CSV table of N, CA, C and O in Angstrom, one decimal:
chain,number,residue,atom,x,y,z
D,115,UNK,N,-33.8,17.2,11.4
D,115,UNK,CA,-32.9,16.2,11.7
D,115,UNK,C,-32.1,15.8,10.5
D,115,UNK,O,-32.6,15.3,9.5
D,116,UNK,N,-30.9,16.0,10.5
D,116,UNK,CA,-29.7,15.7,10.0
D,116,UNK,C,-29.8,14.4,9.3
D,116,UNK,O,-30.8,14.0,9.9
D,117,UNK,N,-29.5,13.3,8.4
D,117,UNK,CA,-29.3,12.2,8.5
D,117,UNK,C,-28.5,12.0,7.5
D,117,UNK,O,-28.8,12.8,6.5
D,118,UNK,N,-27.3,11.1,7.2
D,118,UNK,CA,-26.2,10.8,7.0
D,118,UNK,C,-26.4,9.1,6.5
D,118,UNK,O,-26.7,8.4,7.4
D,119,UNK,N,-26.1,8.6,5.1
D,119,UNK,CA,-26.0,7.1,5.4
D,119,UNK,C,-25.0,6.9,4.0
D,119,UNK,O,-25.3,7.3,2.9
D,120,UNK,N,-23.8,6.2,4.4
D,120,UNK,CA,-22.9,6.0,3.7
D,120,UNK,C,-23.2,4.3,3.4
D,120,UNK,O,-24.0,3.6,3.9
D,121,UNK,N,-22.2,3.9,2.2
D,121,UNK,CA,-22.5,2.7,1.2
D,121,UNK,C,-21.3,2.7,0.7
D,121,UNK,O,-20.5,3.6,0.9
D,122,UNK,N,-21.0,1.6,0.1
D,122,UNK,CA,-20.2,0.8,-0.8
D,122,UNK,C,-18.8,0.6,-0.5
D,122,UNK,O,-18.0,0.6,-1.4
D,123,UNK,N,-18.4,0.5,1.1
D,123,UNK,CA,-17.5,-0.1,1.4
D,123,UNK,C,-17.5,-1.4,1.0
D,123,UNK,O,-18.3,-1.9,0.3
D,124,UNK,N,-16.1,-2.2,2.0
D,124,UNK,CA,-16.2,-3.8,1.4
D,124,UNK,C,-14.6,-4.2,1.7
D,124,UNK,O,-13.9,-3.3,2.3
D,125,UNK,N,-14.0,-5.4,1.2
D,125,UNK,CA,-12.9,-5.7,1.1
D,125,UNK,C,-12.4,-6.0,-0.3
D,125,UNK,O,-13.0,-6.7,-1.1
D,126,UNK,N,-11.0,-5.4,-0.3
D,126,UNK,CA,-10.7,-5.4,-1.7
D,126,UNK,C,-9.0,-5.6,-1.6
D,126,UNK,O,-8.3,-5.4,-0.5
D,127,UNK,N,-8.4,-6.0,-2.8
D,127,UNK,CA,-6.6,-6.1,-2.7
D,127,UNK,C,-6.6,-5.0,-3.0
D,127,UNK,O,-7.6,-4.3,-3.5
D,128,UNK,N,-5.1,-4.7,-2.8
D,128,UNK,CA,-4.3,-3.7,-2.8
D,128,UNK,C,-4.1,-3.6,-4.4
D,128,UNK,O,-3.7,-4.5,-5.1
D,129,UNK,N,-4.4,-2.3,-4.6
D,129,UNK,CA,-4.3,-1.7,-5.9
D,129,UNK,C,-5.9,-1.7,-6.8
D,129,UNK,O,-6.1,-1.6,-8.0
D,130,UNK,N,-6.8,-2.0,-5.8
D,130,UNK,CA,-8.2,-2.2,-6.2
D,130,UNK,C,-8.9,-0.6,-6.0
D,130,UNK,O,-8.3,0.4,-5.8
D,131,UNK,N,-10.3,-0.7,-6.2
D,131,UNK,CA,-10.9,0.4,-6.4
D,131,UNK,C,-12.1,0.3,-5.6
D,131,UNK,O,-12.7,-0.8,-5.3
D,132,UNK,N,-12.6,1.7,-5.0
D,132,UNK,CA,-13.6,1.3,-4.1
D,132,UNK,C,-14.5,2.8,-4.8
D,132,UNK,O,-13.9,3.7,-5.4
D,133,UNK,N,-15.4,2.9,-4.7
D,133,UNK,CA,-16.8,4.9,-4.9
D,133,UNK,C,-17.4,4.5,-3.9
D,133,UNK,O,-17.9,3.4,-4.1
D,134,UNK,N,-17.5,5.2,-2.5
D,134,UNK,CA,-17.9,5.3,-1.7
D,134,UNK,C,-19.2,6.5,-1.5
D,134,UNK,O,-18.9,7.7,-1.5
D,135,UNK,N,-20.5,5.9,-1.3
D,135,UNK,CA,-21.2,7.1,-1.4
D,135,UNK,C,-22.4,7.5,0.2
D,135,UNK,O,-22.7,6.7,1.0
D,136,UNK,N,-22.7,8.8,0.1
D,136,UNK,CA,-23.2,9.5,1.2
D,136,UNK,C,-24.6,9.8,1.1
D,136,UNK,O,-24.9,11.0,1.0
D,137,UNK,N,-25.2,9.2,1.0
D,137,UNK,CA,-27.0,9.9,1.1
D,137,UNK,C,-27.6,10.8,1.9
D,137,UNK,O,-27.9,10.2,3.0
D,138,UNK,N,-27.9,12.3,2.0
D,138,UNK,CA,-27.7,13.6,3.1
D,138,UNK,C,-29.4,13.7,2.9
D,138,UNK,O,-30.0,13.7,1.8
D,139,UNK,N,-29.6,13.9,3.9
D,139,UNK,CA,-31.3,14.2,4.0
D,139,UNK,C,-31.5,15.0,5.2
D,139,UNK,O,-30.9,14.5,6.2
D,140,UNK,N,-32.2,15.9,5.5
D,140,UNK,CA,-32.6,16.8,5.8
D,140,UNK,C,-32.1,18.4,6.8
D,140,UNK,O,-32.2,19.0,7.9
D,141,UNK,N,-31.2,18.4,5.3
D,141,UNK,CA,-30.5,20.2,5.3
D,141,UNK,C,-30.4,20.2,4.2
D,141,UNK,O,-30.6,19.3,3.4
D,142,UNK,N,-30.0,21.5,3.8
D,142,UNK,CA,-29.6,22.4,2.7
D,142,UNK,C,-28.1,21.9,2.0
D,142,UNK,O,-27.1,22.6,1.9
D,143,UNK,N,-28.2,20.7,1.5
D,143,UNK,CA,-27.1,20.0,0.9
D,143,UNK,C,-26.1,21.1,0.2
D,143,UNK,O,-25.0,21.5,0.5
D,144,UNK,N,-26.9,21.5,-0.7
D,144,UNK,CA,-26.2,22.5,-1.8
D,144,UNK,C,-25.1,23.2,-0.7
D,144,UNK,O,-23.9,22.9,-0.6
D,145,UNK,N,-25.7,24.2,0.2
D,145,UNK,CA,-24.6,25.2,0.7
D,145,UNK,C,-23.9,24.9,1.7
D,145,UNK,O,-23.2,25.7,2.4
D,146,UNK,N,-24.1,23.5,1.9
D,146,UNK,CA,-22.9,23.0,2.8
D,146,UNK,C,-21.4,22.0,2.3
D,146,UNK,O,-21.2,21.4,1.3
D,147,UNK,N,-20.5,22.2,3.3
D,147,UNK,CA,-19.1,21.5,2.2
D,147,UNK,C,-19.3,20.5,3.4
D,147,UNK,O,-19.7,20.5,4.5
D,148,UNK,N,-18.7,19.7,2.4
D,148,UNK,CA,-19.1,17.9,2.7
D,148,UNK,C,-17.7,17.1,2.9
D,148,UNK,O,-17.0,17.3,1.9
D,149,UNK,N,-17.3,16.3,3.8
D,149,UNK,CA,-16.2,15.9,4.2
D,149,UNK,C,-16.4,14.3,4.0
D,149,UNK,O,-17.5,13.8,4.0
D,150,UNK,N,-14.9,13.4,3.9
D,150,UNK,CA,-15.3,12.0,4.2
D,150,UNK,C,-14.2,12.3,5.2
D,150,UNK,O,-13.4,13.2,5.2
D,151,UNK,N,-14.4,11.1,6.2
D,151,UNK,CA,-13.4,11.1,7.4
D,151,UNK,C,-13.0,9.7,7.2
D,151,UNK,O,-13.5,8.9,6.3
D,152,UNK,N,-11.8,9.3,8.2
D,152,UNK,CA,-11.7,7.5,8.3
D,152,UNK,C,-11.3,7.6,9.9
D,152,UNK,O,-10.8,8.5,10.6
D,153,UNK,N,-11.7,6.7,10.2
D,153,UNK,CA,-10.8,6.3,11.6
D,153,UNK,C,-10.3,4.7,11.2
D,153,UNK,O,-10.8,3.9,10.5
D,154,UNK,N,-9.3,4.6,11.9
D,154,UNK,CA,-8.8,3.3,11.6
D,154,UNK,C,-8.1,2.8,12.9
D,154,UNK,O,-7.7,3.7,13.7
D,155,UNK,N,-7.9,1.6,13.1
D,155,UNK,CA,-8.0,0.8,14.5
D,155,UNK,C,-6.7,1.6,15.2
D,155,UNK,O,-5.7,2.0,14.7
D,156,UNK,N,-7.2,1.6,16.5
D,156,UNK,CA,-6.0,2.8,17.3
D,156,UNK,C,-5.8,3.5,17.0
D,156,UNK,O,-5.0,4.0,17.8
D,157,UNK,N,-5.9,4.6,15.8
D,157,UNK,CA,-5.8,5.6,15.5
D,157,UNK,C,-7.1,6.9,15.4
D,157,UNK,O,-8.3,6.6,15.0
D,158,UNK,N,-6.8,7.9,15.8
D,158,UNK,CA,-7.4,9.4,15.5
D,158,UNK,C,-8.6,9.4,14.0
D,158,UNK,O,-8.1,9.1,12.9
D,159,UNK,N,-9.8,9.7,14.3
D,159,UNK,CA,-10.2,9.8,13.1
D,159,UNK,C,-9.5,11.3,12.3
D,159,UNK,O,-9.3,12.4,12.8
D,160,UNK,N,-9.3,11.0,11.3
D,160,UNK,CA,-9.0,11.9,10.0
D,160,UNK,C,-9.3,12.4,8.7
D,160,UNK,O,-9.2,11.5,7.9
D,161,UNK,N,-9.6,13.7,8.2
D,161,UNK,CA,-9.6,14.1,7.4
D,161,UNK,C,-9.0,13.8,6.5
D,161,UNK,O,-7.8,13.7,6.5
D,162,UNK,N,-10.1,13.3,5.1
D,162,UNK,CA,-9.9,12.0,4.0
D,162,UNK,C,-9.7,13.0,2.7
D,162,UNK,O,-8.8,12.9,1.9
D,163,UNK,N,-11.1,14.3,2.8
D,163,UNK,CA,-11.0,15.0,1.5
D,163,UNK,C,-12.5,15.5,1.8
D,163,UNK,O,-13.4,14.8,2.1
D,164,UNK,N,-12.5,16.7,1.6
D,164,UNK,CA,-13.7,17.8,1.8
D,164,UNK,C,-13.6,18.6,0.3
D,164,UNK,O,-12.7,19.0,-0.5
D,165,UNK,N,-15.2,18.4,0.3
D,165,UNK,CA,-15.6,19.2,-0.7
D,165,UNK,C,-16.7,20.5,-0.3
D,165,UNK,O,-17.8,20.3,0.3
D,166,UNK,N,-16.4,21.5,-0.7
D,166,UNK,CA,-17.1,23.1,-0.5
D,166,UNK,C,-18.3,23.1,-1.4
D,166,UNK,O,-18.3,22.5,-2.5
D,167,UNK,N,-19.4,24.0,-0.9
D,167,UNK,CA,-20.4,24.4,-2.0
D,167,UNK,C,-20.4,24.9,-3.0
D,167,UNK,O,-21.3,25.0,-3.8
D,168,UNK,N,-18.8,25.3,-3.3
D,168,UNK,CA,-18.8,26.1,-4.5
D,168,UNK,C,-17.8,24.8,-5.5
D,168,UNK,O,-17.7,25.0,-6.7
D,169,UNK,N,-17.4,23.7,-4.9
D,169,UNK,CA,-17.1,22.3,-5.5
D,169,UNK,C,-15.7,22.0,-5.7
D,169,UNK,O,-15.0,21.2,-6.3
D,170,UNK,N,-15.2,23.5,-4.5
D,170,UNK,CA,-13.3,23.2,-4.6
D,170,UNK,C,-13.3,22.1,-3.3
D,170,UNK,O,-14.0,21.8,-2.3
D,171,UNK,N,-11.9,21.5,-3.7
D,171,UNK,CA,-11.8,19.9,-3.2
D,171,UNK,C,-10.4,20.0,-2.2
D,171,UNK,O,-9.6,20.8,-2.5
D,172,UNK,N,-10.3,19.5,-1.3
D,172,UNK,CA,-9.6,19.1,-0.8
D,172,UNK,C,-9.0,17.8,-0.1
D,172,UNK,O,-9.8,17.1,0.3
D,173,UNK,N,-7.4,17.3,0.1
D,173,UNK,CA,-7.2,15.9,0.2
D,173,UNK,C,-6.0,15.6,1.3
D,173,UNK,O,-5.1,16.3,1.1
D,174,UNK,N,-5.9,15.1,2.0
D,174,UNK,CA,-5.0,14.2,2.7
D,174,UNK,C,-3.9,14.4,2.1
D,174,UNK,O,-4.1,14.9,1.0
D,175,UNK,N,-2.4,14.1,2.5
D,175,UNK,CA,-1.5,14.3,1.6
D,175,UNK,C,-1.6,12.6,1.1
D,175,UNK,O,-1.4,12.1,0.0
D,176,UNK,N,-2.0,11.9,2.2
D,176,UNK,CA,-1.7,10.1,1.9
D,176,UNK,C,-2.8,10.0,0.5
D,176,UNK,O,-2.3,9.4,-0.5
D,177,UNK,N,-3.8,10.3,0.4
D,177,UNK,CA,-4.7,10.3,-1.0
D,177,UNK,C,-4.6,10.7,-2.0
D,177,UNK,O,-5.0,10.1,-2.9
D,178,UNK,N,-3.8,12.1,-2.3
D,178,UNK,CA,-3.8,12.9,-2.9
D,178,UNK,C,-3.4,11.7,-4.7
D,178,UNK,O,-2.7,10.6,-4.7
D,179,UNK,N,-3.7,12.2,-5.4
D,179,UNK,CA,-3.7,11.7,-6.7
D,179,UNK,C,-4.1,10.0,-6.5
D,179,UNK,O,-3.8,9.2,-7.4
D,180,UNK,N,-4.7,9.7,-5.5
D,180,UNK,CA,-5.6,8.3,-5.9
D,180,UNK,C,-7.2,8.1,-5.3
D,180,UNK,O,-7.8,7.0,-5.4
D,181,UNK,N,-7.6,9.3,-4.7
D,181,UNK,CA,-8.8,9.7,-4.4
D,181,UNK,C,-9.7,10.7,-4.7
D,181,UNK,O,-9.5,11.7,-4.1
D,182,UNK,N,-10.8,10.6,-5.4
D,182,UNK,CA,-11.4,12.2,-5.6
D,182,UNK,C,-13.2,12.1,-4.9
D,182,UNK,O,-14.2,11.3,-4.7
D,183,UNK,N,-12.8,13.3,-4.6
D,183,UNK,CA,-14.0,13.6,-3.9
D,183,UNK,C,-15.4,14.1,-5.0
D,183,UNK,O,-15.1,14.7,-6.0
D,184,UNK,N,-16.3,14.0,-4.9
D,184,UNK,CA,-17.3,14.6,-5.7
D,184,UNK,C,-18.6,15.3,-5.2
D,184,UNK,O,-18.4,15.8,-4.0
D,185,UNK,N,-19.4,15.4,-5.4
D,185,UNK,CA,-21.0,15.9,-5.0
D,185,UNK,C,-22.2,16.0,-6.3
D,185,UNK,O,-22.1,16.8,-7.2
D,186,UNK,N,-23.2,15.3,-5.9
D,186,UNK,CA,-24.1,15.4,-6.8
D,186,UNK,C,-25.3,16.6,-6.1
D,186,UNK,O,-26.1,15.9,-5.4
D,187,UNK,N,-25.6,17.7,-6.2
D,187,UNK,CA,-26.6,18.4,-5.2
D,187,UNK,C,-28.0,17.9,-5.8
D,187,UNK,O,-29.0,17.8,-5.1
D,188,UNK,N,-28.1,17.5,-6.9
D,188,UNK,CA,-29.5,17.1,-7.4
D,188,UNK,C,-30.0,15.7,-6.6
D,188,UNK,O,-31.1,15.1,-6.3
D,189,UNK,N,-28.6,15.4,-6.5
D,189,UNK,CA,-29.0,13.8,-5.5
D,189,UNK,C,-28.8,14.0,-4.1
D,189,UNK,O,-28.8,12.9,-3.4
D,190,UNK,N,-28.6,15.0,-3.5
D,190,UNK,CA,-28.2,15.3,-2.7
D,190,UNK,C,-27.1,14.1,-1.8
D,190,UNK,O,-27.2,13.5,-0.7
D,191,UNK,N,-26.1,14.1,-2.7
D,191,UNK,CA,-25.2,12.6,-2.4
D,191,UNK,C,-23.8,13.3,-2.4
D,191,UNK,O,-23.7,14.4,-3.0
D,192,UNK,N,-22.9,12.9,-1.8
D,192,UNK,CA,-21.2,12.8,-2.1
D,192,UNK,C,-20.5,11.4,-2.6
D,192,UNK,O,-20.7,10.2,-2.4
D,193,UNK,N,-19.6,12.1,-3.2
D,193,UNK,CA,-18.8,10.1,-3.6
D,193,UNK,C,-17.4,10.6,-3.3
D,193,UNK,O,-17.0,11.8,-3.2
D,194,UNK,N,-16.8,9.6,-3.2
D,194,UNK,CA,-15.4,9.0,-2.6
D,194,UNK,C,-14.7,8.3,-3.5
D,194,UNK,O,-13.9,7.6,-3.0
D,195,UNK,N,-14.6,8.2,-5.0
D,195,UNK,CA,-13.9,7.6,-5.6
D,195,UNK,C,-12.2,7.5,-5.1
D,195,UNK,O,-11.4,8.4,-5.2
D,196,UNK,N,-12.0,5.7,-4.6
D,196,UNK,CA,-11.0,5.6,-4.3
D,196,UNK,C,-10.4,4.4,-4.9
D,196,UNK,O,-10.9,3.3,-4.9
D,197,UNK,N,-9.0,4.8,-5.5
D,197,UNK,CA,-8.1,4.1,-6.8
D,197,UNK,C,-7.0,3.9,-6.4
D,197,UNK,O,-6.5,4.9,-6.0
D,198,UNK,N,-6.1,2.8,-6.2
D,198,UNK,CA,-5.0,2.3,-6.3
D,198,UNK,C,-4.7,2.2,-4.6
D,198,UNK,O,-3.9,2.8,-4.0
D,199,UNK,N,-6.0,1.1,-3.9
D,199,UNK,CA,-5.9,1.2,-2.6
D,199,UNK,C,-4.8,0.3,-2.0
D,199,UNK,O,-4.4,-0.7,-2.6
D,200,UNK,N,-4.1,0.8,-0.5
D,200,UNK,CA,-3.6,0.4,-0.1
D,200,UNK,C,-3.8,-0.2,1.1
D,200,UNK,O,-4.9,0.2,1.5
D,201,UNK,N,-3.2,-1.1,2.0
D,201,UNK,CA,-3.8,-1.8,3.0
D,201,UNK,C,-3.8,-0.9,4.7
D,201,UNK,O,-4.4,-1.2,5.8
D,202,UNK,N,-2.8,0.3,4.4
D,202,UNK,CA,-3.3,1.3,4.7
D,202,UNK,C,-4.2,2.5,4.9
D,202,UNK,O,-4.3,3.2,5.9
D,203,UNK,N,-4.7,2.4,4.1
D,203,UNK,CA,-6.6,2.7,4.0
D,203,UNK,C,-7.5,2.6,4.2
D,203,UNK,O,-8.4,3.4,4.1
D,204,UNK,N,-7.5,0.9,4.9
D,204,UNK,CA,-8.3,0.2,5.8
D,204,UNK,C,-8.9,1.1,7.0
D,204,UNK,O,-8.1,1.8,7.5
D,205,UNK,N,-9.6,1.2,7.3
D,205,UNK,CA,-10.2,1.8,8.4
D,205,UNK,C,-12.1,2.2,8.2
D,205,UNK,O,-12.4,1.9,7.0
D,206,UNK,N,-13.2,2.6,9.0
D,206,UNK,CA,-14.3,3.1,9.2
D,206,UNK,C,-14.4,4.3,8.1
D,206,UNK,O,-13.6,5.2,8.2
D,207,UNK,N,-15.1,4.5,7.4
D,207,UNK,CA,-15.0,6.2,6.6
D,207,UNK,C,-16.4,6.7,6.7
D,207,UNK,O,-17.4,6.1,6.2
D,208,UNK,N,-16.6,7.8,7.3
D,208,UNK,CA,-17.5,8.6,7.8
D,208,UNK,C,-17.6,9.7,6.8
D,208,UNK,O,-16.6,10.3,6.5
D,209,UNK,N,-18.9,9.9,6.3
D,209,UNK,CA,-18.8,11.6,6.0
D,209,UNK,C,-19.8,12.4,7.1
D,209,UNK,O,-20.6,12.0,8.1
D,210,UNK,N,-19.4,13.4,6.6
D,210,UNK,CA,-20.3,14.7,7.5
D,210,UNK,C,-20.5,15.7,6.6
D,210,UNK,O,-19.7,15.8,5.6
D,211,UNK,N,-21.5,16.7,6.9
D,211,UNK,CA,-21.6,17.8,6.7
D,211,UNK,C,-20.7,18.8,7.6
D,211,UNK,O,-20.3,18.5,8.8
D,212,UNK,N,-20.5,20.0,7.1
D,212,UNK,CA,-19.9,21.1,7.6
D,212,UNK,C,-19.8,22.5,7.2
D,212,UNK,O,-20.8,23.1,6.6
D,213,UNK,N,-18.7,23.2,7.5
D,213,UNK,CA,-18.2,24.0,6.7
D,213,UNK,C,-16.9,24.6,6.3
D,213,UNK,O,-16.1,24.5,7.2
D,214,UNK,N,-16.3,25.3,5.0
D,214,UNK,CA,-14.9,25.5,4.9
D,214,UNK,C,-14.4,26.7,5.2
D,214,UNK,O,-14.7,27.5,4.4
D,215,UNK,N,-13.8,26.9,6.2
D,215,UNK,CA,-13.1,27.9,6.7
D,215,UNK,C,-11.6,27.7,6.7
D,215,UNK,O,-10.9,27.9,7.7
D,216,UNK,N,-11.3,27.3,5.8
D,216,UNK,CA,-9.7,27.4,5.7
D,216,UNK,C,-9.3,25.6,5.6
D,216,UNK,O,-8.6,24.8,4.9
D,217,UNK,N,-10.2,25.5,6.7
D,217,UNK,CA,-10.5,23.6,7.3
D,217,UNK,C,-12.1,23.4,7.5
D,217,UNK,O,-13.1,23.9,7.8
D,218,UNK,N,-11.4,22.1,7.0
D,218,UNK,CA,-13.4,22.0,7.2
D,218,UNK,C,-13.6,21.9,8.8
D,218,UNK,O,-12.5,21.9,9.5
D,219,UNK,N,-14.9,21.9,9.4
D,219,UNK,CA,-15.6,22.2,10.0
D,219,UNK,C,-16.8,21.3,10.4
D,219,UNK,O,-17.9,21.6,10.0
D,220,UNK,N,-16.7,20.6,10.8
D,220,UNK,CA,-17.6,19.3,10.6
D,220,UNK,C,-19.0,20.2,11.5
D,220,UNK,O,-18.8,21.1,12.2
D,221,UNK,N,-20.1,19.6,11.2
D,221,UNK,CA,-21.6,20.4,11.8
D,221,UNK,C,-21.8,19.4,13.3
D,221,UNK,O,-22.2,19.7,14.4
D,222,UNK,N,-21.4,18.5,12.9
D,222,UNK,CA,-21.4,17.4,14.1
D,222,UNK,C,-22.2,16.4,13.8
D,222,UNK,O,-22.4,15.5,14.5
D,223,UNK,N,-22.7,16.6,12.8
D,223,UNK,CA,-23.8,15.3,11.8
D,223,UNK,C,-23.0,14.1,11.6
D,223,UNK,O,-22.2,14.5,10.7
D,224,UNK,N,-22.8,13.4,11.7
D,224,UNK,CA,-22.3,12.1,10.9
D,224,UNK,C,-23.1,11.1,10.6
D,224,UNK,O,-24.2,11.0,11.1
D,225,UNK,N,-22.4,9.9,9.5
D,225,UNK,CA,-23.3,8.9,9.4
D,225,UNK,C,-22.7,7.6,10.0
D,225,UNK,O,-21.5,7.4,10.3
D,226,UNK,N,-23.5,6.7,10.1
D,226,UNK,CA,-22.2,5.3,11.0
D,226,UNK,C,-21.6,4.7,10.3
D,226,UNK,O,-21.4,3.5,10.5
D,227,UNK,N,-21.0,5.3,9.3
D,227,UNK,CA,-20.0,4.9,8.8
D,227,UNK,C,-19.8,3.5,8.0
D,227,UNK,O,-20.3,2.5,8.4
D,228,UNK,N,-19.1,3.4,6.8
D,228,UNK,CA,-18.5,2.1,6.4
D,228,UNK,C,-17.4,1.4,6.1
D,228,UNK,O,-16.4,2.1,5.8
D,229,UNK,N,-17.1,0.0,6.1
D,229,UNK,CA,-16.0,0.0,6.8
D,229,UNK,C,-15.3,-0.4,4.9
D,229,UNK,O,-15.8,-0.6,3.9
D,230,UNK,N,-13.7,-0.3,5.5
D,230,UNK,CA,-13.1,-0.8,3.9
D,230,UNK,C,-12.0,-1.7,4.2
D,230,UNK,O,-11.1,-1.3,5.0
D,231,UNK,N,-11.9,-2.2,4.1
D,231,UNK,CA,-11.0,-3.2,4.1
D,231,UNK,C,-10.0,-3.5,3.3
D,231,UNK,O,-10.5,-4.2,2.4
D,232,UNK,N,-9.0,-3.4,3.0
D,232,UNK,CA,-8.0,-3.5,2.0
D,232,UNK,C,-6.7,-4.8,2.3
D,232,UNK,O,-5.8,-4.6,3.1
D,233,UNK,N,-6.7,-5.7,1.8
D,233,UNK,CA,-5.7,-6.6,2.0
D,233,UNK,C,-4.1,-6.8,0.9
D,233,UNK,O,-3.8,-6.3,-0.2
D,234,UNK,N,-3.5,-7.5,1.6
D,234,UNK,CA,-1.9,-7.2,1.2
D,234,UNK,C,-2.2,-8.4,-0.1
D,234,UNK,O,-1.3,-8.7,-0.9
């Protein structure tokens, strides 16, 4: 069994900082690429920024240069370092396990998610 538990959401202003982290327990962390998702109210959940086994990164165009994705395999953890937020951002953020095939590929694991809050 799969299990997934994300941390260190919260509410924060606009232009604040959030490290969002993933605790993965029971798979083979190392050879899987690891995704954060968001869903946000009425909207589609989406692809936030996926990181591969081999530790190439991928991002959103809306993140790009204020989000980085990371992975520790010894902690078997992911982080979300997220910088210069907007109130746009706000939404549920999920990671998953998966895989990268061009696109990630979620395994269908998720964790329940945390939420972030960002105010104007």
């Amino acid at each position: 069994q799969v299990q997934l538990v994300e941390s260190g959401g919260g509410l924060v202003q606009a232009g604040g900082s959030l490290r969002l982290s993933c605790a993965v327990s029971g798979s083979i962390f190392s050879s899987n690429a690891m995704g954060w998702y968001r869903r946000a109210p009425g909207k589609q959940r989406e692809l936030v920024a996926a990181i591969t086994s081999g530790g190439r990164t991928n991002y959103a165009d809306s993140v790009k240069g204020r989000f980085t994705i990371s992975r520790d395999n010894a902690k078997n953890t992911v982080y979300l370092e997220m910088n210069s937020l907007k109130p746009e951002d706000t939404a549920v953020y999920y990671c998953t396990t998966g895989v990268w095939a061009a696109a990630m590929i979620p395994s269908g694991y998720w964790g329940q998610g945390t939420q972030v809050t960002v105010s104007s």
